Short mmCIF file of C-alpha atoms in Angstrom, two decimals:
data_model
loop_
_atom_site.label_atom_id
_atom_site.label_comp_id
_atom_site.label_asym_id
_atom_site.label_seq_id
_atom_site.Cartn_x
_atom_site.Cartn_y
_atom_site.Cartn_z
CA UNK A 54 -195.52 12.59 -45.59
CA UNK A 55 -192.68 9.91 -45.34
CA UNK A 56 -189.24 10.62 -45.06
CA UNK A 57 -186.81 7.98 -45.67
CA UNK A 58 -183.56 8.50 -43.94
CA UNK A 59 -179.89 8.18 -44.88
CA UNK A 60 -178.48 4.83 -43.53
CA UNK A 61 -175.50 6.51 -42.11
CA UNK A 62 -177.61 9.83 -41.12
CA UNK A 63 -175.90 11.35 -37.35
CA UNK A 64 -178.15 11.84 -34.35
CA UNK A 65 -177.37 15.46 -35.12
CA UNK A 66 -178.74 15.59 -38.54
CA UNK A 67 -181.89 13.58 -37.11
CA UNK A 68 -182.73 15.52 -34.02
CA UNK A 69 -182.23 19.10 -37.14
CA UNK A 70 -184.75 16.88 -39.02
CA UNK A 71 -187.75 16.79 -36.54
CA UNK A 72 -187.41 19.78 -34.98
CA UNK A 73 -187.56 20.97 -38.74
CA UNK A 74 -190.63 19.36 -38.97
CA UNK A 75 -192.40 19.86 -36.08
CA UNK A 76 -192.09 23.76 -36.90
CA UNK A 77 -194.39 23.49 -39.60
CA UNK A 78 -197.09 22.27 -37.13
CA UNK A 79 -196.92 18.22 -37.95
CA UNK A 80 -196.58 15.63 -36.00
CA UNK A 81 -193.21 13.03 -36.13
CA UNK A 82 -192.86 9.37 -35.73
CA UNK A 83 -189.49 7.31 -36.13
CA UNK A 84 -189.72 3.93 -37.63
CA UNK A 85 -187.15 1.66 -38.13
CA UNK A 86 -187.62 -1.12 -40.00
CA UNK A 87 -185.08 -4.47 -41.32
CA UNK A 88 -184.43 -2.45 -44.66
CA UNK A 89 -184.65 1.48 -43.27
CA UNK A 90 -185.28 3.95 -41.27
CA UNK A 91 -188.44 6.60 -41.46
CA UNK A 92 -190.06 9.52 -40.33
CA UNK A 93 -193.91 9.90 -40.47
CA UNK A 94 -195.12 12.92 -40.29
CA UNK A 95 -198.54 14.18 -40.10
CA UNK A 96 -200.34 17.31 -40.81
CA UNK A 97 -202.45 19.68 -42.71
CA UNK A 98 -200.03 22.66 -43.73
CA UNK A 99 -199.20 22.88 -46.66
CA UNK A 100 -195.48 24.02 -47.62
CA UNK A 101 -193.16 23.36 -50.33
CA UNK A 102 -191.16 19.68 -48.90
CA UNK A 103 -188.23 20.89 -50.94
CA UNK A 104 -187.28 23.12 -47.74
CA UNK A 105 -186.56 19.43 -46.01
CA UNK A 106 -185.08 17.58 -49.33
CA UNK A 107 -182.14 20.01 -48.72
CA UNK A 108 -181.47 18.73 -45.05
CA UNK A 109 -178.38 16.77 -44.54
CA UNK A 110 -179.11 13.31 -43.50
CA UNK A 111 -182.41 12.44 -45.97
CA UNK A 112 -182.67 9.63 -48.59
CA UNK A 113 -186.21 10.69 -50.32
CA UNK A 114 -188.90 12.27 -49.21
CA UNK A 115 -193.12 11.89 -50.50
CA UNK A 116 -196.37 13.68 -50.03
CA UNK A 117 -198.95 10.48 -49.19
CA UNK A 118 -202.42 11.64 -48.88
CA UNK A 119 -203.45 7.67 -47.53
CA UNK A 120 -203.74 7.63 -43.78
CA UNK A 121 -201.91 4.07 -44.40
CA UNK A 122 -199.01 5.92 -45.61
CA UNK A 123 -195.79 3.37 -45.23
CA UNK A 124 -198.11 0.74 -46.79
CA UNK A 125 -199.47 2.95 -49.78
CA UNK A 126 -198.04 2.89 -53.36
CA UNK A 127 -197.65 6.51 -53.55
CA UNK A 128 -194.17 6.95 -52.08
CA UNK A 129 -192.60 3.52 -53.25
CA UNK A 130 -192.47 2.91 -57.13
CA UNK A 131 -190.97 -0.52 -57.32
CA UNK A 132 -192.86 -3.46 -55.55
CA UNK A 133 -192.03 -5.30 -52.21
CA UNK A 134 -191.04 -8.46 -52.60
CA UNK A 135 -190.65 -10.54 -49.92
CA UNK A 136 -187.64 -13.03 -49.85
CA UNK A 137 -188.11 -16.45 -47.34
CA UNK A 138 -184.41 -17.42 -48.12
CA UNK A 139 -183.24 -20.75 -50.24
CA UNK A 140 -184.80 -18.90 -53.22
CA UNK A 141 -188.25 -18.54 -52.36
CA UNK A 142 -189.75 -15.60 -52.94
CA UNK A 143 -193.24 -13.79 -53.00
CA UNK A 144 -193.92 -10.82 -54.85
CA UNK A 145 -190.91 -10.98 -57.27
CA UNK A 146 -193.35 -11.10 -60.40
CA UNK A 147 -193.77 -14.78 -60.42
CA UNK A 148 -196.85 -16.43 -59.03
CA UNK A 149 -195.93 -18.18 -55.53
CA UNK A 150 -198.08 -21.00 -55.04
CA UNK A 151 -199.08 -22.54 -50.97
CA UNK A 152 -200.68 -25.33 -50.75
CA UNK A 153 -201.41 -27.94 -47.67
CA UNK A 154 -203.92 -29.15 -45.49
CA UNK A 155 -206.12 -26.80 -43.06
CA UNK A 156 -205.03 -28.92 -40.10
CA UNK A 157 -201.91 -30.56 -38.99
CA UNK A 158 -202.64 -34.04 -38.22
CA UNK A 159 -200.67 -36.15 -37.60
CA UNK A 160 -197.06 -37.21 -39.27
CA UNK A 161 -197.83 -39.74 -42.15
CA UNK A 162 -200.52 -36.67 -43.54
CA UNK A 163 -197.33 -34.12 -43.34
CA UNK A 164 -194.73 -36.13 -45.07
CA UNK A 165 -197.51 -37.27 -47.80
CA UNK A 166 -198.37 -33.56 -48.24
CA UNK A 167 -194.72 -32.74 -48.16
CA UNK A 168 -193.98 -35.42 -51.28
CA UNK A 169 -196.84 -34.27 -53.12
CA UNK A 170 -195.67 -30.50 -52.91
CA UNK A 171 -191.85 -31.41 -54.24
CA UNK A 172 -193.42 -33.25 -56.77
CA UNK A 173 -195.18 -30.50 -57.79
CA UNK A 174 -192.43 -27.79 -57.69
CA UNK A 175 -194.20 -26.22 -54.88
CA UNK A 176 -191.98 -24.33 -52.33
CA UNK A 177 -194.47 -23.33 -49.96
CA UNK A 178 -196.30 -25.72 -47.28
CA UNK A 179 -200.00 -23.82 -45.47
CA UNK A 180 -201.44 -25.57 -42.52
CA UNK A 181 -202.67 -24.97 -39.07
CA UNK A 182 -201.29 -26.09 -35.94
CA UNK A 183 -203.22 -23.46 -33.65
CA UNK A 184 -207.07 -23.69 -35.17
CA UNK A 185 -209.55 -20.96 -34.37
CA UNK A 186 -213.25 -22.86 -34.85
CA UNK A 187 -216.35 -22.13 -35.03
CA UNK A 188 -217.50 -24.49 -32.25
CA UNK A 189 -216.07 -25.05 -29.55
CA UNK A 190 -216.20 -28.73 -30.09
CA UNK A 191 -214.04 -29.23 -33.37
CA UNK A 192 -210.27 -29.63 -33.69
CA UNK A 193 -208.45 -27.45 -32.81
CA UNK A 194 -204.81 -28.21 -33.68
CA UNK A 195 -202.00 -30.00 -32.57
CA UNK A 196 -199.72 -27.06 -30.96
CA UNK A 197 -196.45 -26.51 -30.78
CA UNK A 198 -195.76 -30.07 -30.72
CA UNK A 199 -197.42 -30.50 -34.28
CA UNK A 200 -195.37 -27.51 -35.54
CA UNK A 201 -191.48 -28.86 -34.58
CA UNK A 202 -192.84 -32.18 -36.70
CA UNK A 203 -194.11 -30.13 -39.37
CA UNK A 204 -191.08 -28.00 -39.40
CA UNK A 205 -188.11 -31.06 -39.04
CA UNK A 206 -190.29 -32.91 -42.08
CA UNK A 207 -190.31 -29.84 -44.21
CA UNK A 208 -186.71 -28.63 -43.75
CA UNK A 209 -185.19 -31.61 -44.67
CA UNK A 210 -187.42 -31.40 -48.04
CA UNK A 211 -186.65 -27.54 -48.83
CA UNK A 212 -189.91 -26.75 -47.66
CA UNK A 213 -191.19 -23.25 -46.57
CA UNK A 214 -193.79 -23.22 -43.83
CA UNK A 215 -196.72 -20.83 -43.28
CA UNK A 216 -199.24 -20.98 -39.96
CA UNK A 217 -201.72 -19.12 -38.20
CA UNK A 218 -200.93 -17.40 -35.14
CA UNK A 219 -203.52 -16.14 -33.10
CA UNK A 220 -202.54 -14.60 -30.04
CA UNK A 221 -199.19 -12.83 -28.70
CA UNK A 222 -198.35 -15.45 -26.70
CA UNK A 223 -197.68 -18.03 -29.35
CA UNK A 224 -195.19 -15.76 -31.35
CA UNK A 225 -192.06 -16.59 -29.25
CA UNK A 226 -192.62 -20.42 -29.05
CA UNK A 227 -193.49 -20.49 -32.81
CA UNK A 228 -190.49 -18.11 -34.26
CA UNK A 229 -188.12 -20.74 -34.61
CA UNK A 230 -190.27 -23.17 -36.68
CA UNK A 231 -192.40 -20.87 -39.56
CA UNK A 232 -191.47 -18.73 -42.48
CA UNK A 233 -194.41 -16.59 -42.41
CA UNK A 234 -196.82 -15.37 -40.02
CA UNK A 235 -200.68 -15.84 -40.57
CA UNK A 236 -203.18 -13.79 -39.01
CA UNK A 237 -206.06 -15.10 -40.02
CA UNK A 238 -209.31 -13.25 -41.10
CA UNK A 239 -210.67 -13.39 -36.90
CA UNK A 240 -207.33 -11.52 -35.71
CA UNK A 241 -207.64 -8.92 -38.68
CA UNK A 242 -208.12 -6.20 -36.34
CA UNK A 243 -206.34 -7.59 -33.04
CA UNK A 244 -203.96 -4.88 -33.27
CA UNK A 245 -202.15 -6.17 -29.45
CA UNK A 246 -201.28 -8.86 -32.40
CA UNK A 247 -200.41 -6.98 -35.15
CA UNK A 248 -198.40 -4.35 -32.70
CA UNK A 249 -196.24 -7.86 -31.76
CA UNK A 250 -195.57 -9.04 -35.08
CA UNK A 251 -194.53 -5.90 -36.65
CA UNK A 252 -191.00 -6.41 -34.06
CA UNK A 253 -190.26 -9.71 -35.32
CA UNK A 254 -187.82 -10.75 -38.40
CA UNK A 255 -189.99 -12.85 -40.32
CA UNK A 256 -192.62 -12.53 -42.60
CA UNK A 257 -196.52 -12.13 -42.11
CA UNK A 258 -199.38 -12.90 -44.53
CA UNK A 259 -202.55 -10.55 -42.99
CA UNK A 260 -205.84 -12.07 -44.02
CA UNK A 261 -208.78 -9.76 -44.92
CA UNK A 262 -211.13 -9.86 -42.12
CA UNK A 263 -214.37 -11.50 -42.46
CA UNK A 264 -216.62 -8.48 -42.99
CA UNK A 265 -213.17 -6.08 -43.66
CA UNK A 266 -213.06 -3.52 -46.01
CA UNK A 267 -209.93 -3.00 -48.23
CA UNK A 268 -209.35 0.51 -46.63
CA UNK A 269 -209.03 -1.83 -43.01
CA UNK A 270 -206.88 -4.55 -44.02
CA UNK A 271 -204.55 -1.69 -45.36
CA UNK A 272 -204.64 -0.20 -41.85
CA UNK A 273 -203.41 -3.33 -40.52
CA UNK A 274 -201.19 -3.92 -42.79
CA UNK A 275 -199.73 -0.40 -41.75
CA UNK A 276 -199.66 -1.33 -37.82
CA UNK A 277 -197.12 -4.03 -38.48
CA UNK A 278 -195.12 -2.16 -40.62
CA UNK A 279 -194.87 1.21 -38.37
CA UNK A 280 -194.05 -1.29 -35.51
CA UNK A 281 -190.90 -2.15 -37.57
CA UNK A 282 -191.68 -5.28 -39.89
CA UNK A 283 -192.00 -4.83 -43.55
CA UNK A 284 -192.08 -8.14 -44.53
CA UNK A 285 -195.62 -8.34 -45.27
CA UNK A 286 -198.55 -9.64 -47.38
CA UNK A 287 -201.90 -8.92 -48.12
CA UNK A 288 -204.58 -12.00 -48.26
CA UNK A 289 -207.95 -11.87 -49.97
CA UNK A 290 -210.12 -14.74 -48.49
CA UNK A 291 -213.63 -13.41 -49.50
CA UNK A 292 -215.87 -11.92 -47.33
CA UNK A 293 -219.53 -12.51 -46.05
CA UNK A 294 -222.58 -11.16 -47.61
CA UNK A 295 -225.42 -12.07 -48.11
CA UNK A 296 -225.07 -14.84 -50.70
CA UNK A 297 -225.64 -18.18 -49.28
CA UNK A 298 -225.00 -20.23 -52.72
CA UNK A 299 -221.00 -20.33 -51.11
CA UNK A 300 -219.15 -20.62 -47.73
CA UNK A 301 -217.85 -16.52 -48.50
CA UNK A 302 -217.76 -14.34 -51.56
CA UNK A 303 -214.21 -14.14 -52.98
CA UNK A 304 -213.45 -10.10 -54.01
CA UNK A 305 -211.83 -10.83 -57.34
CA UNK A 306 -212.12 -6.87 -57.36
CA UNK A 307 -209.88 -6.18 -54.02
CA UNK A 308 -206.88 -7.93 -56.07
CA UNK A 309 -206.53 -4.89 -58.42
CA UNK A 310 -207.81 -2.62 -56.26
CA UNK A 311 -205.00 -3.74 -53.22
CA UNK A 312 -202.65 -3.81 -56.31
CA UNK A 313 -202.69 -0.05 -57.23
CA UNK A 314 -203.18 1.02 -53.57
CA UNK A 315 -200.17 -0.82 -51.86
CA UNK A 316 -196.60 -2.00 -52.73
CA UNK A 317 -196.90 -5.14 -50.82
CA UNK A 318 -197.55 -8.58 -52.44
CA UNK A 319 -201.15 -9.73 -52.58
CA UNK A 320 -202.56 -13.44 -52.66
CA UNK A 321 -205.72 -14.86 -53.11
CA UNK A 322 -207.23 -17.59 -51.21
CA UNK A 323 -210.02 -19.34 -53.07
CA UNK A 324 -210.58 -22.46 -50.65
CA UNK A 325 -212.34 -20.36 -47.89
CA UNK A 326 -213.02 -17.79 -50.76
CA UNK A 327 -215.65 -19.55 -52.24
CA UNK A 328 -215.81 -22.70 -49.50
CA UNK A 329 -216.78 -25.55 -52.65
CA UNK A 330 -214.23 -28.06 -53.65
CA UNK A 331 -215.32 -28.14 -57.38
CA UNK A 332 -215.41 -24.45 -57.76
CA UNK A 333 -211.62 -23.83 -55.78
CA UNK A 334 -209.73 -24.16 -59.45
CA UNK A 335 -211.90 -21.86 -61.69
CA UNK A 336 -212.07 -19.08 -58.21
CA UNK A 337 -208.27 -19.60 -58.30
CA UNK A 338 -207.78 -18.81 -62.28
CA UNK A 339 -209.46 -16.19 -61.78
CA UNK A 340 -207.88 -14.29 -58.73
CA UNK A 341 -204.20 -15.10 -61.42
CA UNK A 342 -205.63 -13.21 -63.96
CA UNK A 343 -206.75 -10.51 -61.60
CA UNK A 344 -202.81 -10.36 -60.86
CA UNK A 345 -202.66 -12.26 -57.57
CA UNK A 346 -198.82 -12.71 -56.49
CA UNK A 347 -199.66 -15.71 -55.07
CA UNK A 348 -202.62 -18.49 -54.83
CA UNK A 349 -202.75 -20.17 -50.96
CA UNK A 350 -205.07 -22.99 -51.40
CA UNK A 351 -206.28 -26.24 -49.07
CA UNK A 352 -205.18 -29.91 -49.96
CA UNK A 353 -205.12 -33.57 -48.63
CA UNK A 354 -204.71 -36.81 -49.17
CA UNK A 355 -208.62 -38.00 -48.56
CA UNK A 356 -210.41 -34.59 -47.96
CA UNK A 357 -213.13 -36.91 -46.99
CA UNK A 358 -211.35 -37.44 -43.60
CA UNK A 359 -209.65 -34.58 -43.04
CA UNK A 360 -209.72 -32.89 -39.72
CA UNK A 361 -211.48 -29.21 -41.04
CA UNK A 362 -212.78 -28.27 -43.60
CA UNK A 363 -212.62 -31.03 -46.15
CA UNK A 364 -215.83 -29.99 -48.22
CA UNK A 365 -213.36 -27.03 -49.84
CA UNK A 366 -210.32 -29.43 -49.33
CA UNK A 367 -209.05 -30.17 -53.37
CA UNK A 368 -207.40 -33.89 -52.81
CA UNK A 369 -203.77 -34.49 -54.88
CA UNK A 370 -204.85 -35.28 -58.41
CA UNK A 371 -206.99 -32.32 -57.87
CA UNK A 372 -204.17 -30.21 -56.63
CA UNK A 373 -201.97 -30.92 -59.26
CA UNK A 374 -203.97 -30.31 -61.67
CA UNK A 375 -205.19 -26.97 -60.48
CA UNK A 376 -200.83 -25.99 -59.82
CA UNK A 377 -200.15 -26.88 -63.62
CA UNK A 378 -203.08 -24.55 -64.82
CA UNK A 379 -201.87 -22.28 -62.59
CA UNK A 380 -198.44 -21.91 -64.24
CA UNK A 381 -200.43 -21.98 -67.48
CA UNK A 382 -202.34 -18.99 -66.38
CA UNK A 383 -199.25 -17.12 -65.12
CA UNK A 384 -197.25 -17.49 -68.11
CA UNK A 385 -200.51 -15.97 -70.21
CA UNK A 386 -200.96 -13.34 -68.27
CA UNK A 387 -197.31 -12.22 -68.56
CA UNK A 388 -197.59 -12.56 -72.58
CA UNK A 389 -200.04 -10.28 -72.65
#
């Protein structure tokens, strides 16, 4: 059960609320978030909830049978959208579109990407400054350095900026210099993480983990959003099986699914979904007409050269070309 609370509710009124609550044997936790204020409340007796509607000091109040209850659909009718200021949005009912390379390299690569995203009428900027590899031996990103480069080049452009972070440490130093959050599909269930980033004001894209389920990306969606951040979005980035014919397997199935299970935005990622440069664009139509909010995809300049991950790396006459088919796809699927 949630309970949304009045904005201007007393302490009074609160304290009459739980105590009203715990008497019919559930359990009560207060979350406050940047748009409200909640109780949770858990338990298995069943009573008629119209005995709390009546209590002073209550906005709404919803059965959720979910275990991820703030995240779930069944207590919020309208969507979350999530608002990055200057007018860009994700989640609003028009398809948001990231694009940029895996890794920061170096300044020449940023401001090229940079010009090829205004060009494009793209608002959002991916890219990696922190890199978790495989081996030990790759690269592994610039730092913090790399990101007050990325983030002076971007600004001045109108450019919104989205990068992995992948410990607790990093938040503080990189607050200042993102617009969203990434916790990428390794740090799925690093919930230390997830605990950290549901106290801060910005926004957070949550990858699904490698081998996740959609029931467990939900639950950590739900961790940063009972910690106080509801700015969030969901990220299908295929998982492994045991197909070998591509880097993952890209759910096109979760995107529904996710859709009609949670309120939040959800966004497709079809460069590590399917791993094959040729095969990013048609991977990418697809998760639109699945009704993605959003495509996240790898470009560069040479993808040849690039730093990581070049052989699923679209370069810019690719990238174009896959944003105008894109908007094609967007404005069919909204005539239909």
């Amino acid at each position: 059960m949630i309970i949304q609370l009045d904005s201007t509710i007393s302490t009074p009124d609160k304290e009459a609320i739980i105590s009203r609550i715990r008497s019919l044997e559930y359990k009560t936790t207060e979350v406050q978030t940047q748009r409200s204020a909640y109780i949770v409340a858990i338990g298995k007796r069943d009573f008629d909830i119209r005995q709390l509607g009546q209590l002073s000091g209550i906005a709404d109040i919803h059965r959720v049978s979910d275990d991820y209850k703030l995240v779930s659909r069944k207590w919020k009718i309208g969507r979350t959208s999530v608002n990055l200021g200057d007018g860009v949005y994700i989640g609003d009912g028009s398809l948001a579109i990231m694009a940029g390379p895996c890794s920061i390299e170096n300044e020449e690569q940023v401001q090229k990407t940079i010009d090829h995203l205004v060009k494009n009428g793209v608002r959002i900027m991916r890219g990696g400054v922190f890199k978790p590899r495989s081996s030990p031996y790759a690269f592994r990103g610039l730092g913090i350095d790399g990101l007050k480069m990325w983030h002076t080049l971007a600004r001045k452009a109108g450019i919104k900026i989205i990068s992995e972070v992948m410990q607790v440490s990093q938040i503080a130093e990189m607050h200042d210099y993102v617009d969203v959050f990434q916790v990428g599909a390794r740090n799925t269930q690093n919930f230390n993480l997830l605990d950290e980033l549901g106290k801060v004001d910005k926004a957070v894209m949550i990858k699904r983990g490698i081998s996740g389920t959609i029931e467990e990306l939900l639950y950590s969606a739900e961790y940063v959003f009972a910690a106080g951040n509801e700015k969030l979005i969901l990220c299908e980035r295929g998982i492994r099986t045991y197909e070998r014919a591509s880097r993952n397997t890209l759910d096109v199935n979760a995107i529904p699914i996710l859709k009609e299970k949670t309120h939040l935005p959800v966004v497709a990622d079809p460069s590590h979904g399917i791993g094959i440069r040729e095969f990013v664009e048609p991977v990418a139509l697809a998760a639109v007409m699945a009704g993605a909010d959003g495509i996240i995809y790898e470009t560069h300049q040479e993808p040849e050269k690039a730093a990581s991950d070049g052989q699923q790396t679209l370069d810019f006459e690719e990238s174009s070309r896959l944003i105008r088919r894109l908007q094609q796809a967007s404005i069919l699927l909204h005539e239909f």
